[in-house]
Coordinates of C-alpha atoms in Angstrom, one line a residue:
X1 CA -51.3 -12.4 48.4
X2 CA -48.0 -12.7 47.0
X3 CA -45.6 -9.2 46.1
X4 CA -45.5 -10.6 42.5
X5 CA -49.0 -11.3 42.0
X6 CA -49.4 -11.5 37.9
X7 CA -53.3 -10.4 36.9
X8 CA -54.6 -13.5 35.3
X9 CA -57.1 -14.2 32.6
X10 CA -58.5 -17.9 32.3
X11 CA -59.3 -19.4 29.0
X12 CA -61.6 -22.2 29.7
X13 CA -64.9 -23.2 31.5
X14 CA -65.1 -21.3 34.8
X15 CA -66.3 -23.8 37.2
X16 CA -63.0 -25.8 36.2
X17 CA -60.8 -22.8 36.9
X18 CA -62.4 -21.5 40.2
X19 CA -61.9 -25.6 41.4
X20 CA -58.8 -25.8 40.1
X21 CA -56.9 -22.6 40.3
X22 CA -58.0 -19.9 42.6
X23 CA -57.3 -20.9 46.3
X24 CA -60.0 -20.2 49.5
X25 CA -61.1 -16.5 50.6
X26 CA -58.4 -15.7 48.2
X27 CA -60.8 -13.0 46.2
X28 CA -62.5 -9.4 47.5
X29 CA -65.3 -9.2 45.6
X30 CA -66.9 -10.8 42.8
X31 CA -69.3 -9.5 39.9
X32 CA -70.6 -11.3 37.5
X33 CA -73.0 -10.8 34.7
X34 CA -74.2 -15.0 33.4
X35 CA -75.9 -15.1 30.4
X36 CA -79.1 -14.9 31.0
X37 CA -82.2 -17.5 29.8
X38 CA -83.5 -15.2 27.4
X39 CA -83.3 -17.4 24.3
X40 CA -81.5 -15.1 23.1
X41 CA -77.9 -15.1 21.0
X42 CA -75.8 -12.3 21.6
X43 CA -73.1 -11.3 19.2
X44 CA -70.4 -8.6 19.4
X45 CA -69.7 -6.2 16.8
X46 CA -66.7 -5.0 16.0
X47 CA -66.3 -1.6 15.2
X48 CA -63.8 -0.4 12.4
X49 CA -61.5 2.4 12.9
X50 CA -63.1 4.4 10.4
X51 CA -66.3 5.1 13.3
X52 CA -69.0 2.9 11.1
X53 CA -69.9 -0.3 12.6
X54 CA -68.8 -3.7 10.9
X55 CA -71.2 -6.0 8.9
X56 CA -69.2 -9.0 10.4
X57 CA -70.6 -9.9 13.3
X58 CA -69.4 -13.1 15.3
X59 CA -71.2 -15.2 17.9
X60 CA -69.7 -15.1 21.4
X61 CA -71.9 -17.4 23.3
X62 CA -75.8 -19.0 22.7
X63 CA -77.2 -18.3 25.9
X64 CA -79.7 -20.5 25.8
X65 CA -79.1 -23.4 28.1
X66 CA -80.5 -26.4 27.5
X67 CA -81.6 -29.6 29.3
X68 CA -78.7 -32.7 28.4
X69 CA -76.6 -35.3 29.6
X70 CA -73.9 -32.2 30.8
X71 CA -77.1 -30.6 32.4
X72 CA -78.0 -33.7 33.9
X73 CA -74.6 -34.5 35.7
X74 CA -74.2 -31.5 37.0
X75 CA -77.8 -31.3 38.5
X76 CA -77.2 -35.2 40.0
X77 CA -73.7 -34.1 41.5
X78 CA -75.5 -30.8 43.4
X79 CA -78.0 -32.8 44.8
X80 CA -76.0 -35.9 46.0
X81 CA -73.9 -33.1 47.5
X82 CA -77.0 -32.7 50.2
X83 CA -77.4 -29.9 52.0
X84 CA -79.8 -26.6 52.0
X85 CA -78.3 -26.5 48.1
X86 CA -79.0 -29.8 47.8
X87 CA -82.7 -29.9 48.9
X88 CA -83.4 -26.6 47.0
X89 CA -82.3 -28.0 43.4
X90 CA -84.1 -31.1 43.9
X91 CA -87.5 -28.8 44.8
X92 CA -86.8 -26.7 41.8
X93 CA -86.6 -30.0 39.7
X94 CA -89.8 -31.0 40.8
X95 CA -91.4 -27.5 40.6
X96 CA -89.5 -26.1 37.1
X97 CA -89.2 -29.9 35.1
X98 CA -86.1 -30.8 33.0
X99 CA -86.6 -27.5 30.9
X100 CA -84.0 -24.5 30.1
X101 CA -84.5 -22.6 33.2
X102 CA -83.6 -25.9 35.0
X103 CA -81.0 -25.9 33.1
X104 CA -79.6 -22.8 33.6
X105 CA -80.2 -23.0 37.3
X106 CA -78.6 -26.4 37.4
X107 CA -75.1 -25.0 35.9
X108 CA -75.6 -21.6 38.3
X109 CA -75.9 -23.5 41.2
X110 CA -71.9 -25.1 41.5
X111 CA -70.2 -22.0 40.3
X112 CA -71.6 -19.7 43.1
X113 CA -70.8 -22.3 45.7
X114 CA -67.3 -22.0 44.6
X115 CA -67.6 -18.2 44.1
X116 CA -68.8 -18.6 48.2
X117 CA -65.5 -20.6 48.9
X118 CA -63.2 -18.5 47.2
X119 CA -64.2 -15.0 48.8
X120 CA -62.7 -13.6 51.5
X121 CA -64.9 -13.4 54.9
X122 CA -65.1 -10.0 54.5
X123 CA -66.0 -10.4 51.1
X124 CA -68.9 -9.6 48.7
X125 CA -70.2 -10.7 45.4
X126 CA -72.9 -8.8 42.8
X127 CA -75.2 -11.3 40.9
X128 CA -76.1 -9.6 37.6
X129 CA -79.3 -10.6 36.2
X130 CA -82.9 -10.1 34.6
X131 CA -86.2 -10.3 36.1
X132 CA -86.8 -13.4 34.6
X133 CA -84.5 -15.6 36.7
X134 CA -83.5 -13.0 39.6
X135 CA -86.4 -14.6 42.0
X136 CA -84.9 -18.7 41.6
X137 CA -81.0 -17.3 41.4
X138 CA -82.1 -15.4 45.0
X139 CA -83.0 -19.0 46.6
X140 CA -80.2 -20.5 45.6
X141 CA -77.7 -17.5 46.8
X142 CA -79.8 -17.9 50.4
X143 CA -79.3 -21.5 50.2
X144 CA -75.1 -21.1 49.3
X145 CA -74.8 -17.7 51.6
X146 CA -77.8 -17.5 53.8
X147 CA -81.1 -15.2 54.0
X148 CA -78.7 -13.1 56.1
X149 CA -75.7 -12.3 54.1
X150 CA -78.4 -10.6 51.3
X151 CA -78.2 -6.4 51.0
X152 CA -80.0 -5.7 48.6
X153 CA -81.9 -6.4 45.6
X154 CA -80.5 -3.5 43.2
X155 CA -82.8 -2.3 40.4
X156 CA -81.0 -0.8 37.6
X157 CA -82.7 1.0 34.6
X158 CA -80.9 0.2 32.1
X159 CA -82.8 1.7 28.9
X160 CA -84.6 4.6 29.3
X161 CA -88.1 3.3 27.9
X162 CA -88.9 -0.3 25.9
X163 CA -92.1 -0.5 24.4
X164 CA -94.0 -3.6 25.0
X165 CA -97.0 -3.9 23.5
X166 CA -98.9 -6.1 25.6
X167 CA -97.5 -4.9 29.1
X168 CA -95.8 -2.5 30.9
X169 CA -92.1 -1.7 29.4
X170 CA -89.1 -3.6 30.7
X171 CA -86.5 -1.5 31.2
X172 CA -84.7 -2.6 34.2
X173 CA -81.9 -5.4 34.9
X174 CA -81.5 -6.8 38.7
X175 CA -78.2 -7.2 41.5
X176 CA -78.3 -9.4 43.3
X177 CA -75.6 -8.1 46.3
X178 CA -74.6 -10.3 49.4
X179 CA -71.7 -10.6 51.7
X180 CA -69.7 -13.4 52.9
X181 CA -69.7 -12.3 56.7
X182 CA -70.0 -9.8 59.1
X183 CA -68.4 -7.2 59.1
X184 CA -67.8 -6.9 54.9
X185 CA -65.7 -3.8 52.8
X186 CA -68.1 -1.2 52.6
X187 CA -67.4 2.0 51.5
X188 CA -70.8 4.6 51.3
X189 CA -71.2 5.7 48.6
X190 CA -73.5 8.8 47.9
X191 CA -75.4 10.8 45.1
X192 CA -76.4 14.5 44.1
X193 CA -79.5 16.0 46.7
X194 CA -82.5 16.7 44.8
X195 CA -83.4 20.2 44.0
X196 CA -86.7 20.5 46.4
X197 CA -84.6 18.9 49.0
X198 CA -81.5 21.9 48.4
X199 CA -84.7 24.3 48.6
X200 CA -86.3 23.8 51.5
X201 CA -83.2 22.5 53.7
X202 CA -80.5 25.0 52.2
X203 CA -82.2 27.8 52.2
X204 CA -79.8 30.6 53.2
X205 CA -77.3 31.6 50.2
X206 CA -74.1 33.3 51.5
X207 CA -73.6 37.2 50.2
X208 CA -69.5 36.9 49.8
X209 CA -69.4 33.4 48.1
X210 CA -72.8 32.7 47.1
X211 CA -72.7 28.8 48.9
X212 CA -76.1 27.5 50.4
X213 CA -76.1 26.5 53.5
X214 CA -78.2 25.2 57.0
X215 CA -78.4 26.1 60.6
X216 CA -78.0 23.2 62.9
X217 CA -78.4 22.7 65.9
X218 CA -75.6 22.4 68.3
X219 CA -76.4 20.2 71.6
X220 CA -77.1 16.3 71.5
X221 CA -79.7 14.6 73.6
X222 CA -77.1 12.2 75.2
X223 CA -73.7 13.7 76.8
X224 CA -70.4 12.9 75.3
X225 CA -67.6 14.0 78.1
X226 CA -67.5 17.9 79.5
X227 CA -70.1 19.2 77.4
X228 CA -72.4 20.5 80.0
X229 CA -71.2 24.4 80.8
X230 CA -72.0 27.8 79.6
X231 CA -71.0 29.1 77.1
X232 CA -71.7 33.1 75.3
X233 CA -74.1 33.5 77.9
X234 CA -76.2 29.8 77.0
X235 CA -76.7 26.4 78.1
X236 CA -78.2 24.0 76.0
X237 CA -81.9 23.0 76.1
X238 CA -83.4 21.5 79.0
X239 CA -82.8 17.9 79.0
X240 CA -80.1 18.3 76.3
X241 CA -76.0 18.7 76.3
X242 CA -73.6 20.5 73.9
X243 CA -72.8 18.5 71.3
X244 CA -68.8 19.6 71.4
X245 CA -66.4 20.5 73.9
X246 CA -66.1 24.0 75.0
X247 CA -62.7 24.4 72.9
X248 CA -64.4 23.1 69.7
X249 CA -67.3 25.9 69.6
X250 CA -64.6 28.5 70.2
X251 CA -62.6 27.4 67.3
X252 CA -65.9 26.9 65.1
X253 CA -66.8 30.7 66.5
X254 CA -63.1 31.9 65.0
X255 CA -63.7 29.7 61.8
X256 CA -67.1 31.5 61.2
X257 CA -69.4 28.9 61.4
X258 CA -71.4 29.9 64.3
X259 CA -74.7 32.3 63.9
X260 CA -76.2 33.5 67.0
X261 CA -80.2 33.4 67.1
X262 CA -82.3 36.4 68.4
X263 CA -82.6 34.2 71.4
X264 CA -78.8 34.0 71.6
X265 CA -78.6 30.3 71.0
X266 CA -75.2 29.6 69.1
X267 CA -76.3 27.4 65.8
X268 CA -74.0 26.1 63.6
X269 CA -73.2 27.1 59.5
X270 CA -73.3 23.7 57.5
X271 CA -72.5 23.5 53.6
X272 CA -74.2 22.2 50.8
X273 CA -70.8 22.0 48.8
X274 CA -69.1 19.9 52.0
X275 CA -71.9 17.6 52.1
X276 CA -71.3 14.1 50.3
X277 CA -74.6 14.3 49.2
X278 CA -77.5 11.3 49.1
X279 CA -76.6 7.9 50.7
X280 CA -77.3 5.8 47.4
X281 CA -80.1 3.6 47.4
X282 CA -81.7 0.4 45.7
X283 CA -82.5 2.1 42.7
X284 CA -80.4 3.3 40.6
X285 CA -81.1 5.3 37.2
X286 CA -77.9 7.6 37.0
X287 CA -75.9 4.7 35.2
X288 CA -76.5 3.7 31.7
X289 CA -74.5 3.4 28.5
X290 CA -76.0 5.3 25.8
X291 CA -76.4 4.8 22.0
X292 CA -73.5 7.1 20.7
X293 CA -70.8 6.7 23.7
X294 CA -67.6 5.9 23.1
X295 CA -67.3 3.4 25.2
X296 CA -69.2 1.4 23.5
X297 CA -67.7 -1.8 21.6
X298 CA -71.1 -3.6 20.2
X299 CA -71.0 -5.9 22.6
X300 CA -75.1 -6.6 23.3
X301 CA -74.3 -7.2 27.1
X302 CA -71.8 -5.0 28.0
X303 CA -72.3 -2.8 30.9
X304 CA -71.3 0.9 31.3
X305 CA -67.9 1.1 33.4
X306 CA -69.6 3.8 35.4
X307 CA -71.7 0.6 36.7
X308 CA -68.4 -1.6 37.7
X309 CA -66.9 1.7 39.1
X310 CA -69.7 2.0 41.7
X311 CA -69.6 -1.4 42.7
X312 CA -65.8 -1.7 43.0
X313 CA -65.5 1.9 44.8
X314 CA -68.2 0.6 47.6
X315 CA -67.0 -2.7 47.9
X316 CA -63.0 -2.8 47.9
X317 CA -60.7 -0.9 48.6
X318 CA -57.1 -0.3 46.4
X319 CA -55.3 -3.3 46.5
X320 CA -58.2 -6.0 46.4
X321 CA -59.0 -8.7 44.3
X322 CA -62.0 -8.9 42.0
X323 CA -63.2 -11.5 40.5
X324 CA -65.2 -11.9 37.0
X325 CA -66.1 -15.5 36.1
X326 CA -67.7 -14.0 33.1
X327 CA -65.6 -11.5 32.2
X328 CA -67.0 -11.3 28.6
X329 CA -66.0 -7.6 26.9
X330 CA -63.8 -7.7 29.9
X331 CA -65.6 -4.2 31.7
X332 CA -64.8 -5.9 35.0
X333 CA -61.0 -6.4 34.1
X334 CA -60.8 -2.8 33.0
X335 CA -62.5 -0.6 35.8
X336 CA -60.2 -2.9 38.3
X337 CA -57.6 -1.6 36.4
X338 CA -57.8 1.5 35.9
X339 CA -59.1 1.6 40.3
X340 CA -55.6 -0.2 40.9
X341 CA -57.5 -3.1 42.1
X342 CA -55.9 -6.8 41.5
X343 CA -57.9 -8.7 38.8
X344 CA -58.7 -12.2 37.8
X345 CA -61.2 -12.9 34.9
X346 CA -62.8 -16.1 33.4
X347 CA -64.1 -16.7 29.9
X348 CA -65.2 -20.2 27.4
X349 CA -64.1 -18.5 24.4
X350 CA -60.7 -17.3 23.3
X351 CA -62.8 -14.5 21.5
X352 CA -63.5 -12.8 24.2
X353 CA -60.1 -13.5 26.2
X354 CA -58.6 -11.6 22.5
X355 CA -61.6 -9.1 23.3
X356 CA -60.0 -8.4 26.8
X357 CA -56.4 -8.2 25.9
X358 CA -56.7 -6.0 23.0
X359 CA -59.2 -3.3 25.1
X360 CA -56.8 -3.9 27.9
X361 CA -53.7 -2.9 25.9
X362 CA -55.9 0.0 23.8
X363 CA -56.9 1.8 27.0
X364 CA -53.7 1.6 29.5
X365 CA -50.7 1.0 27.2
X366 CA -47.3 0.8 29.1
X367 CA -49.6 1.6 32.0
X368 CA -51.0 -1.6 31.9
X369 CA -49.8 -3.7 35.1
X370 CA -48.4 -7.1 34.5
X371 CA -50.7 -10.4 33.5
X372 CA -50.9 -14.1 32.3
X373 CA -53.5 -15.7 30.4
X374 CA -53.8 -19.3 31.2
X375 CA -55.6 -21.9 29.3
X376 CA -53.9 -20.5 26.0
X377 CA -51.8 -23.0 23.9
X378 CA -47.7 -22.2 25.0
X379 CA -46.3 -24.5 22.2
X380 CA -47.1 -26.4 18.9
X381 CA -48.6 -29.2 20.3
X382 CA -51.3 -27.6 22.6
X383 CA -51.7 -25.3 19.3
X384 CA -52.9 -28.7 17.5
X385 CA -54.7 -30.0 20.4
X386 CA -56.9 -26.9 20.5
X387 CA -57.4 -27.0 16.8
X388 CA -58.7 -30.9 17.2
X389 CA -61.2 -29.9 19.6
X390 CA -62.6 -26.8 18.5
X391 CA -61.5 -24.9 15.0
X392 CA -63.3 -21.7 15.7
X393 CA -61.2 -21.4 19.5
X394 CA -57.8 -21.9 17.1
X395 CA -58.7 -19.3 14.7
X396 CA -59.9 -17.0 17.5
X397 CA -56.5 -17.5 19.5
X398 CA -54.3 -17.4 16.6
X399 CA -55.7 -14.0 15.5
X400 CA -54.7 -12.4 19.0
X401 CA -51.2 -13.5 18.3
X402 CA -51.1 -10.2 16.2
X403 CA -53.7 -8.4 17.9
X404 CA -56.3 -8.8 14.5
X405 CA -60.0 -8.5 15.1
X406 CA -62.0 -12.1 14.4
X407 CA -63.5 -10.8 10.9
X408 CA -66.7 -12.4 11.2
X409 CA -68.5 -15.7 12.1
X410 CA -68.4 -18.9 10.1
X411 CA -72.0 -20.0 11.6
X412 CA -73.3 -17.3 9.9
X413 CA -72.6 -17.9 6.0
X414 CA -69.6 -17.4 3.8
X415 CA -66.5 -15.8 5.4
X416 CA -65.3 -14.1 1.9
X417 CA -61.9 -14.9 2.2
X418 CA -61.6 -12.9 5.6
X419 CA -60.8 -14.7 8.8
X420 CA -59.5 -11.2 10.6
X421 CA -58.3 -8.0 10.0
X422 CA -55.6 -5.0 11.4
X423 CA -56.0 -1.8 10.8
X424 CA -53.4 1.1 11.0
X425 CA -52.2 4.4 10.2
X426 CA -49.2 5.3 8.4
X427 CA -49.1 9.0 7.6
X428 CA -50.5 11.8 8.5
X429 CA -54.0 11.4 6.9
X430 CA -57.1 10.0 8.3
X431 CA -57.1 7.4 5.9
X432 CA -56.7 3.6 7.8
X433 CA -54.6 0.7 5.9
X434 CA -56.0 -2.9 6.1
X435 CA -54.4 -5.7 6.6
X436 CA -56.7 -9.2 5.8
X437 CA -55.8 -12.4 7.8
X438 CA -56.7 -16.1 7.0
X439 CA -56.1 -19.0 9.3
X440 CA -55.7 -22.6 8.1
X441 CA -55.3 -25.0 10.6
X442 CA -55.5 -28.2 8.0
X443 CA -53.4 -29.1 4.9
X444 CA -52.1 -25.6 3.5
X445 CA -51.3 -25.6 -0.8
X446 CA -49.9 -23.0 -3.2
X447 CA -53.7 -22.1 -4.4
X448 CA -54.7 -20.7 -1.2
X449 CA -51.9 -18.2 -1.6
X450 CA -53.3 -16.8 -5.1
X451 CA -56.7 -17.0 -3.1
X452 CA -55.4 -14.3 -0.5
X453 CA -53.9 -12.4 -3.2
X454 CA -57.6 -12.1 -4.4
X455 CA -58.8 -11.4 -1.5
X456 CA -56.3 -8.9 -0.6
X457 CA -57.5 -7.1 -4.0
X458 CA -61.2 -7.3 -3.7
X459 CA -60.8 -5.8 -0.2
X460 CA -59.0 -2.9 -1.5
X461 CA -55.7 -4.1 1.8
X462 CA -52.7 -3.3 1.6
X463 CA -51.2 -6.5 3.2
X464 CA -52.3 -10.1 3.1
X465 CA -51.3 -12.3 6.3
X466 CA -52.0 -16.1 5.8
X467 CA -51.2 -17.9 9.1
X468 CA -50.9 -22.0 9.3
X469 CA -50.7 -24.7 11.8
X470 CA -48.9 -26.4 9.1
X471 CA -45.8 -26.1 7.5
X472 CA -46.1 -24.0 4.0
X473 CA -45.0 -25.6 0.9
X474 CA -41.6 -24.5 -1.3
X475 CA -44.6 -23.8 -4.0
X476 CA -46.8 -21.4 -1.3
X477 CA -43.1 -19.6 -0.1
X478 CA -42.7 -18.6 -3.9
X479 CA -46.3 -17.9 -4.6
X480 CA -46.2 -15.0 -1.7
X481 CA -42.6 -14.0 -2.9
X482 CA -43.9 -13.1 -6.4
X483 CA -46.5 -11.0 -5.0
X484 CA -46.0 -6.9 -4.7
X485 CA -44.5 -4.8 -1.7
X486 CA -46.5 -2.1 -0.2
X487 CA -44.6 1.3 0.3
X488 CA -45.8 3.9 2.7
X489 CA -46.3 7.4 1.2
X490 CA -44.7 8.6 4.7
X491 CA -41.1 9.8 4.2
X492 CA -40.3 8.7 7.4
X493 CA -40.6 5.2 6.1
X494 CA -37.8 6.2 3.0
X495 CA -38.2 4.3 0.8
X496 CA -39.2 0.6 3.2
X497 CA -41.1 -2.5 1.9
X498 CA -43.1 -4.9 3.4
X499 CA -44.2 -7.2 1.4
X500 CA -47.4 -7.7 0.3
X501 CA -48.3 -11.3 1.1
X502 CA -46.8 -13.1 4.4
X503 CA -46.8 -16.4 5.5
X504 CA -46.6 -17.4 9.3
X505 CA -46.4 -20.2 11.2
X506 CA -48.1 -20.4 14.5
X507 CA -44.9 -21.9 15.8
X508 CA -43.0 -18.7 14.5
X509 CA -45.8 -16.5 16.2
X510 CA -45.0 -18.9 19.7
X511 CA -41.4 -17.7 19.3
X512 CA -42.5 -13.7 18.6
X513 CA -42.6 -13.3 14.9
X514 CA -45.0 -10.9 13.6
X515 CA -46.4 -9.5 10.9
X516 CA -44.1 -6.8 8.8
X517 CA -46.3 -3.5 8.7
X518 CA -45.0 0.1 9.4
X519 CA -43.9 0.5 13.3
X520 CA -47.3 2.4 14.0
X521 CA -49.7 2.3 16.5
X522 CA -52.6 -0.3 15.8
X523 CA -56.2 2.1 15.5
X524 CA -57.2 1.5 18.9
X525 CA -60.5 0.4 19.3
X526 CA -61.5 1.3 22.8
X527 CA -62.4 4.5 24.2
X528 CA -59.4 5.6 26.1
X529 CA -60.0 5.7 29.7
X530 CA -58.2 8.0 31.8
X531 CA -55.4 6.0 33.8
X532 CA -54.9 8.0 36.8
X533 CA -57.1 6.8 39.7
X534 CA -60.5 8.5 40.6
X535 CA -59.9 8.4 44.2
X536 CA -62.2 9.4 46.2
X537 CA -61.8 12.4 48.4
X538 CA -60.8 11.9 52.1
X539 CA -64.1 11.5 54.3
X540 CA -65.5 14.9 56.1
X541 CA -65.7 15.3 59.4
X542 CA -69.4 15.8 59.7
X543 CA -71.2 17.5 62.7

């Protein structure tokens, strides 16, 4: 991999970007969290700076996937491909029928062969899913990897307790975990020994210190060099050989970790607090992101980063690149981060890409390494091609431009006025300014001005920002100049004004222009994560 590898974030469909831009065994590891068949619509929430959540809520994907002419294509294209994948989509066909599950298996099935190509041999790649599609999505990760690359089938708990009336609570999602090769990045990781187990293995508590600790023994069954001489007065067991050289035991005996039996038998001290603790296994119910945490964003599928942190800690090492193809509230992008691992993320919406940026930016700062975002409009005319083809992707990407929070979504009803919104603080109180954004990517008129200036009122904001794909009209440049300024109470503002309505292009916001507002921090919105890395501790030496 290049010195002056950028971190990338894709805008765009991710089969499309994983064909077109990220090269063979290029990529460590890869997590990734599909929406899931559910028929279910997720939406993310936005909380305001102020700690209550906000009643706009805004669509981020319809999960639901459904049988079509796309679906179709795609299916026809797997199978005429051939192969174990080949075969396996055609049975599901016949078993499953042109339904949504076929559906959604039918679009799964081409992006993990390309997630296959694009790892490394050494690399490995977590399937996040439900219970309800984790049995067909294992078939086809045998038919793309092989029966033998599969670890394990993870169980997390992710709720504490659902209540299902007619059947036994659902509480848990599934990971799916398997490797490219032989032999993969693995690094153990382990979890805290149960209390019977400290009990009744630990059961001598030092006077001095107070640490628990075990007696083990010191000979091995099979010999390992000199380790057959006597030593204090012993020899090991019959049939048995010391399990360390004669200069090892003296220098454990001048350490103190040696306790002599009645018999006269050397043994050997062992620690609780040296012990890594419990390999981890299949299971896992540590890891969840509860109701009232901070890290929380409103995101219905977000995942906990204490989740991504395990996986990235066991399966890369500092350096490596992971890979999200649904990157989403962008959890992946941040743990990689903040583990100094290399990053690449995929999303379809520009939403979510803004989503990424602006918890990116709100957790690491000037920390944050160096990256691109690719698919995003770079001039006027890919800023009108976007707006062609989709209006809601336009408004989405034009509000990152100056880091504003989509206000809420259009599907949904009325958008009062509101197409986003910044928030900051300008003096020493707790109390947070508003600024309201509109976006018009059509015909733009004086009117809409004295609209915003409504609006700007009604929502009790101190600024207005109305942003056009268009030119504005001599008539809309006067209508925002007549408007009020808005004068910080702060004296270290003096006396400044910004005014109270402003007009920008998108082609002034290509070249940098931003809103005016007082040169303070934007509220962050994200739970500031701490930017130093959790290394882990050099491995023991264990006896």
């Amino acid at each position: 991999m290049p010195d002056n590898w950028k971190n990338k974030l894709y805008f765009g469909d991710n089969l499309g970007a994983l064909r077109d831009e990220i090269s063979d065994e290029s990529v460590d590891l890869v997590y990734l969290d599909p929406p899931f068949n559910s028929n279910a619509s997720y939406n993310v929430l936005y909380k305001e700076p102020t700690g209550e959540g906000s009643n706009a809520q805004i669509e981020a994907f319809d999960d639901t996937w459904h049988w079509g002419p796309q679906t179709a294509e795609i299916y026809d294209k797997t199978r005429e491909a051939g192969g174990k994948l080949g075969d396996l989509i055609e049975a599901m066909l016949r078993f499953l029928g042109k339904n949504d599950m076929m559906a959604y298996l039918a679009m799964m099935a081409p992006r993990l062969k390309e997630l296959h190509r694009v790892l490394k041999p050494t690399g490995s790649l977590y399937l996040h899913c439900d219970p309800t599609a984790s049995h067909y999505l294992k078939l086809v990760m045998d038919a793309i990897f092989g029966p033998r690359e599969f670890q394990n089938e993870i169980a997390w708990k992710r709720f504490s307790a659902k209540n299902d009336p007619t059947r036994y609570g659902r509480s848990h999602d599934v990971l799916l975990y398997y490797v490219k090769g032989h032999p993969s990045t693995w690094n153990p990781e382990y979890g805290p020994f149960e209390e019977d187990y400290v009990e009744q293995n630990y059961r001598y508590i030092e006077k001095d210190t107070g640490r628990r600790y075990r007696l083990s023994d010191l000979t091995a069954h099979k010999p390992g060099g000199d380790v057959d001489y006597e030593w204090h007065g012993m020899r090991p067991y019959k049939g048995r050989h010391w399990a360390f050289s004669r200069q090892n035991l003296e220098k454990f005996l001048v350490d103190g970790r040696i306790v002599f039996r009645r018999t006269g038998m050397p043994v050997y001290k062992r620690y609780l607090d040296e012990m890594p603790g419990v390999p981890l296994q299949d299971i896992w119910t540590d890891v969840r992101l509860h109701a009232g945490s901070k890290e929380r964003l409103g995101y219905a599928t977000q995942k906990p980063e204490s989740l991504l942190e395990r996986i990235i800690n066991a399966s890369s090492n500092i350096g490596d690149l992971i890979l999200d193809p649904f990157c989403g509230c962008g959890t992946t992008i941040a743990v990689a981060e903040r583990l100094h691992r290399k990053w690449i993320g995929i999303d379809i919406t520009h939403l979510a890409i803004n989503l990424v940026i602006r918890r990116l930016k709100d957790t690491f700062g000037k920390d944050l390494s160096e990256f691109q975002v690719i698919g995003d409009p770079t001039d006027l005319a890919g800023a009108r091609d976007l707006a062609s083809k989709n209006r809601h992707q336009f408004e989405w990407w034009a509000l990152s431009l100056v880091s504003a929070h989509p206000a809420q979504d259009k599907k949904k009803g009325a958008d009062r006025g509101i197409d986003g919104v910044i928030f900051f603080k300008d003096d020493k109180s707790q109390e947070h300014k508003k600024i309201v954004v509109q976006v018009k990517s059509g015909h733009v008129t004086a009117p809409q001005i004295r609209d915003l200036k409504g609006v700007v009122e009604r929502e009790k904001a101190v600024i207005g920002l109305f942003i056009t794909l268009e030119k504005p009209t001599r008539d809309m440049i006067k209508e925002a100049a007549d408007a009020e300024f808005y004068v910080p109470k702060a004296e270290a503002y003096g006396h400044q004004k910004f005014p109270k309505i402003q007009i920008l292009t998108v082609e002034e916001m290509l070249e940098g222009k931003q809103v005016k507002y007082p040169p303070q921090a934007v509220q962050a919105t994200f739970a500031t994560a701490e930017r130093k890395l959790k290394a882990k501790p050099e491995p023991k030496k264990l006896l």
